[in-house]
Structures are given as structure tokens and as C-alpha cells.
Amino acid sequence: MQRIYFDHAATTPLDKRVLDKMLPYFTELYGNADSPHQTGRRAMAAVDAARDLIAERLGAKKNEIYFTSGGTESGNWAMLGAARARRKEGKTRVILSSVEHHALLSSAERLQNEGFEIVYLPVNEGGRVEVNALKEAITDTTALVAVMTANNETGVLQPIEECGELAHSHGALFFTDATQAAPYMPIDTSAWNADMIAFSAHKFYGPKGAGALYIKNGVRTEKLIGGGEQERGLRGGTLNVPNIVGLAEAYRLAIDEMAESNEKLQGLSALFRKETAKIRGITRNGDSENALPSVLNLRIEGVENTAFLYNMDLRGVSLAAGSACASASVKPSHVLTAMGLREREAKESVRFSLGKNNTEEEIVRGTALMREVVERLRG
Ligand SMILES: Cc1ncc(COP(=O)(O)O)c(C=O)c1O
């Protein structure tokens, strides 16, 4: 029996069409995009085309797109680069939501060690930042406000447009980590009020280790990775041409096929909820009215998630408690505890993240296996 994969928020399989676009850039078109000769110029032409495509889809200018190694680097760069660049102006406060990914939380810790004052915004029980909390926290010395577009553990969407507007009214920059949202909603740089937006290819069937950071023209930032003059002198390192080509192709497909795949996911999610409703003591964590169509964070009363995940894995189902980056941790999820769940409740919670290639048969089979495991562990 084929394994079932319900962990698309951790990563997605590479789309074969994306691989086909990438392959020539590993072999015959192997040039260093910064080499001035023809071999290099052909590679640079592919990078240019990728940048054009992404800029066009984001409603951005070409020189506002910077290629990175993924969501973690983009998040680190946005946080550290912008905050450090603003210190000279006396802007020493950084505000971020308490449910951000560790890429941002760890950057905030580093900024704190450098003397920045860090403020974590609480979320309500649905997992959403309350704009009023930002109103109270923001000052005219705020360098940067960071609120993610959608959360990676609950799929909950954040009020980014309001947060961005409020940040700007106090002279602060606004950064949103769209790593989880990008596969399901078009990034719209004109509507989002964001100065910086991060995203990553492997969340939308592109290659791992490929991402981008949108930095609005006029925003000053310090570089994170020094070296050559690549990316307008702001991000050193030989351009990863196959990955950049893959990122652009995967993003193009994600946007072009978004309506269809969201509709499919909504159907799968409804079926999933119907099937799991047959199991007693299951509640959904997070605001279901404002959430991605792909993520369901469920609390299974009386069942510890580590035992549940282990047993599901043995039966051929891959899923997670939350962020893959934190899966080695024994601590309860910072996202769920910020939403008010007690430690025990957080440790009874699991994240199901569906993908466009999942089938109804997998949902029915996966939830039946789930019922079996839950009964066994409760028994
Ligand atoms: C919200 C969020 N930000 C950042 C990242 C890190 O992205 P990457 O794996 O591309 O470094 C992830 C990955 O899980 C994520 O979910």
C-alpha cells in the first residue's frame, strides 16, 4: 500500500514540470551567471527571466526581488538587515507576533543581544494577532514590525494589511513571512502594505533551498551574506541558477493553478473534517474562518502526539505535530501555547497539512487509520 503524505506544510514534492525546467541548468547550461562570457550570459538570461516572472506575479519591480536560499534566510535577512540599518536613526524597537516561525524568533533573539528592544505580540485563542495589541506596542522608535501572512502550524491567516498600515503610520517598516501562504494566495505587493515579503519554493512544489525576499525600493537594509556583488551587492554567493529557474516555474504554476488546487483542497479538507468528526474528542485549533485550505491542526483528547505520530508513521502515514524544524524539541508548540492551550493540550495536538496530489481515497484511508490508532492509544 502506498504511503500517505499529510505533511505539505513541512515540504512538498518537486513538480515534474519544474524539474524538467531545471535540469538543463545542471548540465549543458551550467555557467556562472556572473561570468561575462556567453556561457555565463546564458545562465544570467535564465535568472533574468525568473526575476521578471516573479516580479510580474508579485506586482513588483524587477530590482525588488532578491534570490535567497529559502524562507529561513529571507526571514533572517529581513529582520536583521532592516533592524540593523535603522539603528542609526534611533529606531531600536522590533515588534513581532509570538507565533512566528523560528527563523524570525531566533533573529529577534539575536537583535535583543545586540541591544534592540523586542516586543512579542500576543494572539487571541483563534491564533490571530489583535491589531489593538500592535496599536499599544508600537512607538515612533519602532524599526520594524513582523507579522506572518499565515501560520505554519495552524494555517491561520493574520491581519497583515492592517498591521502594515499601522506600522507605516508610526514610521516602522513592515515585514511579512509569506512562506506558508504563498502556495494558496497570490502575493500582492500593492495591497499588502509590506516593505519586505519572504517566500520559499519547496512549499509550492519547487526545489528545496530556493527562496526570495521582496524588498521594496527605498527600504534600506544591511546585507546578511557578504561576498561578491551578486543581487545588487546585497547577497553574495554564486547564483544557484537551477534553483532560481525552479522557484520561478513553481511559482508560475502555483499561481496559474491556484484556483483549481484551492478548490480541490477545500473539498479534501471538508471530507477530512467529516471523517474525523466520527472520532470522539477531536477539536480544531485555530480560527477556521481565517485559515489556509490545506492545514488542519487538531487536538485529540487523551492522546499524546508523539505516540500518535509514531503509530501513524508505522501504518504508513506521514504527518507532524508542527514545524519540522522544531520536531526534535520536547517543548510544547509555542504557537499553541500562545493561543492559550495548556501544555497537555498542546501535546495532544497534531498538524495535518494536505496537498493538491492527495486523493479522497487517501483521506478516507488515512482517517480510518487515525481512528484505529486513537482507539488503541486511548484503550
Ligand atoms: C512560516 C515559515 N517561515 C519560514 C520557514 C523556513 O523556510 P525554509 O524551509 O525555506 O528555510 C518555514 C518552513 O517551514 C515556514 O513555515
Tab-separated table of C-alpha atoms and ligand atoms in Angstrom:
chain	number	residue	atom	x	y	z
A	1	MET	CA	0.000	0.000	0.000
A	2	GLN	CA	1.337	3.445	-0.901
A	3	ARG	CA	2.280	5.737	1.972
A	4	ILE	CA	0.033	8.714	2.637
A	5	TYR	CA	1.656	12.132	2.923
A	6	PHE	CA	-0.169	14.704	5.066
A	7	ASP	CA	2.803	16.973	5.783
A	8	HIS	CA	2.768	19.508	2.948
A	9	ALA	CA	3.398	22.421	5.309
A	10	ALA	CA	6.806	20.848	6.006
A	11	THR	CA	7.585	20.414	2.332
A	12	THR	CA	6.042	19.374	-0.955
A	13	PRO	CA	7.306	17.013	-3.658
A	14	LEU	CA	9.002	18.653	-6.619
A	15	ASP	CA	6.626	19.019	-9.567
A	16	LYS	CA	7.987	17.046	-12.526
A	17	ARG	CA	7.351	20.045	-14.810
A	18	VAL	CA	9.563	22.147	-12.542
A	19	LEU	CA	12.297	19.511	-12.581
A	20	ASP	CA	12.216	19.453	-16.390
A	21	LYS	CA	12.806	23.224	-16.490
A	22	MET	CA	15.661	22.958	-14.003
A	23	LEU	CA	17.569	20.020	-15.466
A	24	PRO	CA	19.402	21.768	-18.335
A	25	TYR	CA	20.877	24.259	-15.851
A	26	PHE	CA	22.703	21.455	-14.054
A	27	THR	CA	24.340	20.169	-17.211
A	28	GLU	CA	24.646	21.955	-20.560
A	29	LEU	CA	23.691	25.427	-19.239
A	30	TYR	CA	25.993	25.276	-16.243
A	31	GLY	CA	27.502	28.762	-16.490
A	32	ASN	CA	28.168	31.074	-13.595
A	33	ALA	CA	25.541	33.753	-14.146
A	34	ASP	CA	28.060	36.476	-13.298
A	35	SER	CA	30.629	35.391	-15.870
A	36	PRO	CA	30.780	37.865	-18.731
A	37	HIS	CA	31.288	35.223	-21.442
A	38	GLN	CA	28.477	33.590	-23.383
A	39	THR	CA	28.224	30.542	-21.113
A	40	GLY	CA	27.658	32.864	-18.162
A	41	ARG	CA	25.357	35.175	-20.061
A	42	ARG	CA	23.051	32.294	-20.955
A	43	ALA	CA	22.748	31.416	-17.284
A	44	MET	CA	22.096	35.066	-16.432
A	45	ALA	CA	19.382	35.205	-19.087
A	46	ALA	CA	17.554	32.432	-17.197
A	47	VAL	CA	17.984	34.281	-13.885
A	48	ASP	CA	16.675	37.469	-15.508
A	49	ALA	CA	13.653	35.666	-16.889
A	50	ALA	CA	12.953	34.144	-13.463
A	51	ARG	CA	13.220	37.538	-11.779
A	52	ASP	CA	10.939	39.101	-14.410
A	53	LEU	CA	8.336	36.413	-13.899
A	54	ILE	CA	8.320	36.663	-10.110
A	55	ALA	CA	8.284	40.459	-10.160
A	56	GLU	CA	5.382	40.437	-12.579
A	57	ARG	CA	3.365	37.962	-10.480
A	58	LEU	CA	4.015	39.939	-7.299
A	59	GLY	CA	3.177	43.280	-8.889
A	60	ALA	CA	6.728	44.335	-8.017
A	61	LYS	CA	9.669	45.821	-9.855
A	62	LYS	CA	12.412	43.546	-11.018
A	63	ASN	CA	15.002	45.169	-8.771
A	64	GLU	CA	12.825	44.485	-5.726
A	65	ILE	CA	13.293	40.695	-5.966
A	66	TYR	CA	16.301	39.096	-4.263
A	67	PHE	CA	17.004	35.389	-4.567
A	68	THR	CA	17.944	33.563	-1.372
A	69	SER	CA	18.305	30.006	-0.098
A	70	GLY	CA	14.730	29.897	1.252
A	71	GLY	CA	12.358	31.095	3.916
A	72	THR	CA	14.864	30.913	6.746
A	73	GLU	CA	17.455	33.081	5.036
A	74	SER	CA	14.830	35.528	3.774
A	75	GLY	CA	13.378	35.811	7.275
A	76	ASN	CA	16.773	36.301	8.902
A	77	TRP	CA	17.776	38.862	6.328
A	78	ALA	CA	14.550	40.847	6.575
A	79	MET	CA	14.733	41.011	10.362
A	80	LEU	CA	18.449	41.515	10.924
A	81	GLY	CA	19.182	43.605	7.844
A	82	ALA	CA	16.379	46.119	8.261
A	83	ALA	CA	16.656	46.489	12.035
A	84	ARG	CA	20.430	46.948	11.966
A	85	ALA	CA	20.161	49.513	9.164
A	86	ARG	CA	17.720	51.594	11.200
A	87	ARG	CA	19.576	51.644	14.479
A	88	LYS	CA	21.408	54.832	13.461
A	89	GLU	CA	18.042	56.625	13.182
A	90	GLY	CA	17.343	55.767	16.822
A	91	LYS	CA	14.845	53.075	15.843
A	92	THR	CA	15.587	50.355	18.339
A	93	ARG	CA	12.303	48.560	18.891
A	94	VAL	CA	11.300	45.466	16.938
A	95	ILE	CA	7.797	44.026	17.195
A	96	LEU	CA	6.853	40.562	16.001
A	97	SER	CA	3.994	38.179	16.618
A	98	SER	CA	4.525	35.481	19.199
A	99	VAL	CA	3.568	32.794	16.657
A	100	GLU	CA	6.281	33.481	14.072
A	101	HIS	CA	8.468	30.719	12.682
A	102	HIS	CA	11.770	30.043	14.464
A	103	ALA	CA	13.575	31.761	11.570
A	104	LEU	CA	12.167	35.040	12.873
A	105	LEU	CA	12.146	34.210	16.571
A	106	SER	CA	15.836	33.364	16.509
A	107	SER	CA	16.585	36.587	14.602
A	108	ALA	CA	14.685	38.532	17.265
A	109	GLU	CA	16.827	36.911	19.954
A	110	ARG	CA	19.951	37.953	18.102
A	111	LEU	CA	18.651	41.512	17.814
A	112	GLN	CA	17.903	41.514	21.529
A	113	ASN	CA	21.520	40.533	22.210
A	114	GLU	CA	22.555	43.499	20.080
A	115	GLY	CA	20.532	45.846	22.283
A	116	PHE	CA	17.222	46.035	20.437
A	117	GLU	CA	14.055	46.038	22.489
A	118	ILE	CA	11.891	43.138	21.329
A	119	VAL	CA	8.125	43.054	21.793
A	120	TYR	CA	6.134	39.883	21.102
A	121	LEU	CA	2.520	40.433	20.114
A	122	PRO	CA	0.005	38.108	21.738
A	123	VAL	CA	-2.592	36.245	19.656
A	124	ASN	CA	-6.208	35.511	20.503
A	125	GLU	CA	-7.479	31.980	21.061
A	126	GLY	CA	-8.032	31.628	17.334
A	127	GLY	CA	-4.328	32.270	16.795
A	128	ARG	CA	-4.747	35.726	15.252
A	129	VAL	CA	-2.856	38.858	16.190
A	130	GLU	CA	-5.207	41.546	17.513
A	131	VAL	CA	-4.465	44.821	15.761
A	132	ASN	CA	-5.158	46.611	19.056
A	133	ALA	CA	-2.211	44.842	20.647
A	134	LEU	CA	0.002	46.273	17.909
A	135	LYS	CA	-1.520	49.712	18.494
A	136	GLU	CA	-0.431	49.504	22.110
A	137	ALA	CA	3.027	48.179	21.373
A	138	ILE	CA	4.056	50.459	18.536
A	139	THR	CA	6.112	53.588	19.166
A	140	ASP	CA	7.865	56.082	16.941
A	141	THR	CA	11.129	54.321	17.786
A	142	THR	CA	9.927	51.090	16.196
A	143	ALA	CA	12.239	49.984	13.410
A	144	LEU	CA	10.266	47.016	12.185
A	145	VAL	CA	7.025	45.106	12.662
A	146	ALA	CA	6.866	41.468	11.534
A	147	VAL	CA	3.633	39.521	11.292
A	148	MET	CA	3.471	36.355	9.195
A	149	THR	CA	0.882	36.017	6.432
A	150	ALA	CA	-0.283	32.545	7.515
A	151	ASN	CA	0.896	30.408	10.373
A	152	ASN	CA	2.743	27.186	9.642
A	153	GLU	CA	1.200	25.166	12.475
A	154	THR	CA	-2.436	26.242	12.303
A	155	GLY	CA	-2.780	27.750	8.828
A	156	VAL	CA	-4.379	30.809	10.443
A	157	LEU	CA	-4.215	33.987	8.356
A	158	GLN	CA	-3.080	37.188	10.011
A	159	PRO	CA	-4.470	40.718	9.506
A	160	ILE	CA	-1.366	41.818	7.639
A	161	GLU	CA	-2.855	44.741	5.728
A	162	GLU	CA	-3.992	46.437	8.939
A	163	CYS	CA	-0.709	45.657	10.680
A	164	GLY	CA	1.236	47.084	7.743
A	165	GLU	CA	-0.812	50.250	7.711
A	166	LEU	CA	-0.355	50.751	11.429
A	167	ALA	CA	3.392	50.113	11.191
A	168	HIS	CA	3.716	52.725	8.451
A	169	SER	CA	1.729	55.311	10.378
A	170	HIS	CA	4.495	55.179	13.003
A	171	GLY	CA	7.380	55.190	10.532
A	172	ALA	CA	8.109	51.498	11.045
A	173	LEU	CA	8.820	49.001	8.292
A	174	PHE	CA	6.501	46.044	7.841
A	175	PHE	CA	7.724	42.547	7.024
A	176	THR	CA	5.514	39.538	6.384
A	177	ASP	CA	6.728	35.955	6.104
A	178	ALA	CA	4.541	34.505	3.353
A	179	THR	CA	6.329	31.155	3.265
A	180	GLN	CA	3.186	29.188	4.128
A	181	ALA	CA	0.663	31.458	2.430
A	182	ALA	CA	2.367	31.763	-0.976
A	183	PRO	CA	1.021	28.479	-2.404
A	184	TYR	CA	-2.591	29.415	-1.610
A	185	MET	CA	-2.958	33.156	-2.138
A	186	PRO	CA	-1.262	35.468	-4.626
A	187	ILE	CA	1.308	37.754	-3.024
A	188	ASP	CA	0.126	41.261	-3.787
A	189	THR	CA	2.763	43.848	-3.033
A	190	SER	CA	0.441	46.763	-3.713
A	191	ALA	CA	-2.334	45.626	-1.365
A	192	TRP	CA	-0.340	44.069	1.453
A	193	ASN	CA	1.331	47.224	2.830
A	194	ALA	CA	4.526	45.221	3.167
A	195	ASP	CA	8.073	46.521	2.729
A	196	MET	CA	9.511	43.027	2.744
A	197	ILE	CA	7.942	39.653	1.907
A	198	ALA	CA	9.615	36.252	2.248
A	199	PHE	CA	8.730	33.012	0.493
A	200	SER	CA	10.225	29.647	-0.307
A	201	ALA	CA	9.947	27.333	-3.334
A	202	HIS	CA	9.704	23.972	-1.591
A	203	LYS	CA	6.326	24.874	-0.104
A	204	PHE	CA	4.831	25.075	-3.606
A	205	TYR	CA	6.283	22.027	-5.338
A	206	GLY	CA	9.569	23.732	-6.152
A	207	PRO	CA	13.117	22.844	-5.112
A	208	LYS	CA	14.406	22.985	-1.542
A	209	GLY	CA	16.969	25.655	-0.741
A	210	ALA	CA	15.393	28.241	-3.055
A	211	GLY	CA	13.518	31.314	-1.957
A	212	ALA	CA	13.184	35.026	-2.395
A	213	LEU	CA	12.868	38.200	-0.438
A	214	TYR	CA	10.914	41.109	-1.867
A	215	ILE	CA	12.426	44.363	-0.647
A	216	LYS	CA	10.505	47.445	-1.670
A	217	ASN	CA	12.558	50.106	-3.399
A	218	GLY	CA	13.738	52.723	-0.943
A	219	VAL	CA	13.950	50.337	2.030
A	220	ARG	CA	17.458	50.315	3.402
A	221	THR	CA	18.860	47.027	4.616
A	222	GLU	CA	22.210	45.624	5.594
A	223	LYS	CA	23.449	42.557	3.814
A	224	LEU	CA	23.323	39.233	5.619
A	225	ILE	CA	25.709	37.313	3.372
A	226	GLY	CA	28.743	39.201	2.173
A	227	GLY	CA	30.891	38.149	-0.757
A	228	GLY	CA	30.635	39.022	-4.401
A	229	GLU	CA	28.469	41.701	-5.911
A	230	GLN	CA	25.557	39.391	-6.688
A	231	GLU	CA	21.989	40.555	-6.065
A	232	ARG	CA	22.905	44.224	-6.399
A	233	GLY	CA	25.719	43.801	-3.901
A	234	LEU	CA	23.365	42.743	-1.122
A	235	ARG	CA	23.663	38.961	-1.159
A	236	GLY	CA	26.982	37.391	-2.062
A	237	GLY	CA	27.387	33.906	-3.485
A	238	THR	CA	27.277	32.298	-6.932
A	239	LEU	CA	23.677	32.267	-8.073
A	240	ASN	CA	22.002	28.879	-7.827
A	241	VAL	CA	20.654	29.007	-11.361
A	242	PRO	CA	18.745	25.673	-11.436
A	243	ASN	CA	17.031	26.543	-8.170
A	244	ILE	CA	16.163	30.061	-9.296
A	245	VAL	CA	14.678	28.676	-12.513
A	246	GLY	CA	12.782	26.098	-10.430
A	247	LEU	CA	11.489	28.714	-7.996
A	248	ALA	CA	10.076	30.816	-10.829
A	249	GLU	CA	8.494	27.893	-12.658
A	250	ALA	CA	6.978	26.515	-9.449
A	251	TYR	CA	5.593	29.941	-8.566
A	252	ARG	CA	4.157	30.369	-12.060
A	253	LEU	CA	2.378	27.017	-11.790
A	254	ALA	CA	1.215	27.768	-8.238
A	255	ILE	CA	-0.438	30.994	-9.366
A	256	ASP	CA	-1.828	29.627	-12.626
A	257	GLU	CA	-3.317	26.553	-10.943
A	258	MET	CA	-4.206	28.162	-7.608
A	259	ALA	CA	-7.967	28.401	-8.027
A	260	GLU	CA	-8.228	24.771	-9.092
A	261	SER	CA	-5.942	23.426	-6.393
A	262	ASN	CA	-7.576	25.515	-3.633
A	263	GLU	CA	-10.952	24.183	-4.659
A	264	LYS	CA	-9.664	20.633	-4.543
A	265	LEU	CA	-8.095	21.244	-1.119
A	266	GLN	CA	-11.313	22.685	0.236
A	267	GLY	CA	-13.115	19.516	-0.821
A	268	LEU	CA	-10.449	17.271	0.710
A	269	SER	CA	-10.444	19.304	3.910
A	270	ALA	CA	-14.250	19.069	4.201
A	271	LEU	CA	-14.064	15.308	3.727
A	272	PHE	CA	-11.286	15.116	6.295
A	273	ARG	CA	-13.345	17.070	8.834
A	274	LYS	CA	-16.385	14.887	8.148
A	275	GLU	CA	-14.414	11.681	8.668
A	276	THR	CA	-12.599	12.885	11.801
A	277	ALA	CA	-15.889	14.103	13.304
A	278	LYS	CA	-16.680	10.396	13.724
A	279	ILE	CA	-13.896	10.190	16.313
A	280	ARG	CA	-14.890	11.455	19.735
A	281	GLY	CA	-12.880	14.170	21.495
A	282	ILE	CA	-11.354	15.927	18.478
A	283	THR	CA	-11.280	19.719	18.316
A	284	ARG	CA	-9.718	22.032	15.795
A	285	ASN	CA	-7.106	24.530	16.958
A	286	GLY	CA	-7.231	27.963	15.334
A	287	ASP	CA	-9.695	30.256	13.636
A	288	SER	CA	-11.238	28.121	10.895
A	289	GLU	CA	-12.860	31.162	9.241
A	290	ASN	CA	-9.463	32.696	8.512
A	291	ALA	CA	-7.239	29.832	7.512
A	292	LEU	CA	-5.422	28.242	4.608
A	293	PRO	CA	-7.405	25.488	2.883
A	294	SER	CA	-4.599	22.989	3.477
A	295	VAL	CA	-3.850	22.949	7.205
A	296	LEU	CA	-5.891	21.334	9.986
A	297	ASN	CA	-4.443	21.452	13.476
A	298	LEU	CA	-6.405	19.021	15.607
A	299	ARG	CA	-6.326	18.252	19.285
A	300	ILE	CA	-7.052	14.605	20.038
A	301	GLU	CA	-8.121	14.445	23.653
A	302	GLY	CA	-6.256	11.929	25.769
A	303	VAL	CA	-3.734	11.030	23.037
A	304	GLU	CA	-0.143	12.195	23.213
A	305	ASN	CA	1.006	13.422	19.828
A	306	THR	CA	4.406	11.688	19.906
A	307	ALA	CA	2.765	8.262	20.334
A	308	PHE	CA	0.119	9.127	17.753
A	309	LEU	CA	2.645	10.243	15.142
A	310	TYR	CA	4.807	7.166	15.729
A	311	ASN	CA	1.870	4.813	15.296
A	312	MET	CA	0.581	6.629	12.220
A	313	ASP	CA	4.054	6.513	10.716
A	314	LEU	CA	4.206	2.748	11.292
A	315	ARG	CA	0.900	2.429	9.449
A	316	GLY	CA	2.209	4.430	6.501
A	317	VAL	CA	1.002	7.967	7.206
A	318	SER	CA	3.487	10.873	7.346
A	319	LEU	CA	2.375	13.857	9.357
A	320	ALA	CA	3.675	16.143	12.099
A	321	ALA	CA	2.908	17.829	15.367
A	322	GLY	CA	4.001	21.177	13.985
A	323	SER	CA	7.061	22.726	12.470
A	324	ALA	CA	9.549	20.156	11.141
A	325	CYS	CA	12.371	22.415	12.362
A	326	ALA	CA	11.121	22.038	15.946
A	327	SER	CA	10.203	18.362	15.755
A	328	ALA	CA	13.235	17.325	17.810
A	329	SER	CA	12.041	19.553	20.615
A	330	VAL	CA	10.151	18.118	23.585
A	331	LYS	CA	8.700	21.526	24.391
A	332	PRO	CA	5.027	22.112	23.564
A	333	SER	CA	4.409	24.246	20.485
A	334	HIS	CA	4.968	27.971	21.109
A	335	VAL	CA	2.142	28.669	18.664
A	336	LEU	CA	-0.452	26.616	20.506
A	337	THR	CA	0.594	27.811	23.963
A	338	ALA	CA	0.424	31.425	22.718
A	339	MET	CA	-3.194	30.656	21.762
A	340	GLY	CA	-3.890	29.692	25.355
A	341	LEU	CA	-3.673	25.917	25.138
A	342	ARG	CA	-2.287	24.260	28.224
A	343	GLU	CA	0.905	22.243	27.855
A	344	ARG	CA	-1.012	18.942	27.911
A	345	GLU	CA	-3.480	20.190	25.277
A	346	ALA	CA	-0.660	21.334	23.018
A	347	LYS	CA	0.973	17.914	23.361
A	348	GLU	CA	-2.282	16.315	22.220
A	349	SER	CA	-2.274	18.344	19.007
A	350	VAL	CA	-1.262	17.306	15.514
A	351	ARG	CA	-0.996	19.131	12.212
A	352	PHE	CA	-2.466	17.610	9.086
A	353	SER	CA	-1.372	19.525	6.005
A	354	LEU	CA	-2.951	18.375	2.787
A	355	GLY	CA	-1.618	18.820	-0.719
A	356	LYS	CA	-3.032	19.042	-4.211
A	357	ASN	CA	-1.933	15.488	-5.016
A	358	ASN	CA	-3.797	13.914	-2.089
A	359	THR	CA	-6.891	11.936	-3.047
A	360	GLU	CA	-10.255	11.278	-1.429
A	361	GLU	CA	-9.222	7.647	-1.047
A	362	GLU	CA	-6.192	8.767	0.982
A	363	ILE	CA	-8.349	10.956	3.206
A	364	VAL	CA	-10.748	8.089	3.891
A	365	ARG	CA	-7.940	5.559	4.447
A	366	GLY	CA	-5.831	7.986	6.494
A	367	THR	CA	-8.675	8.965	8.800
A	368	ALA	CA	-9.675	5.296	9.258
A	369	LEU	CA	-6.092	4.540	10.323
A	370	MET	CA	-6.281	7.540	12.588
A	371	ARG	CA	-9.419	6.175	14.278
A	372	GLU	CA	-7.704	2.826	14.792
A	373	VAL	CA	-4.636	4.465	16.351
A	374	VAL	CA	-6.676	6.775	18.568
A	375	GLU	CA	-8.770	3.860	19.880
A	376	ARG	CA	-5.680	1.814	20.526
A	377	LEU	CA	-3.875	4.614	22.379
A	378	ARG	CA	-6.956	5.529	24.387
A	379	GLY	CA	-7.671	1.903	25.127
B	1	LIG	C1	6.338	30.290	8.127
B	1	LIG	C2	7.664	29.731	7.736
B	1	LIG	N1	8.721	30.558	7.635
B	1	LIG	C3	9.926	30.106	7.278
B	1	LIG	C4	10.142	28.786	7.003
B	1	LIG	C5	11.514	28.320	6.614
B	1	LIG	O1	11.570	28.101	5.243
B	1	LIG	P1	12.748	27.247	4.577
B	1	LIG	O2	12.470	25.820	4.917
B	1	LIG	O3	12.641	27.529	3.124
B	1	LIG	O4	14.029	27.735	5.152
B	1	LIG	C6	9.083	27.882	7.091
B	1	LIG	C7	9.305	26.443	6.846
B	1	LIG	O5	8.667	25.593	7.410
B	1	LIG	C8	7.804	28.384	7.467
B	1	LIG	O6	6.765	27.561	7.576
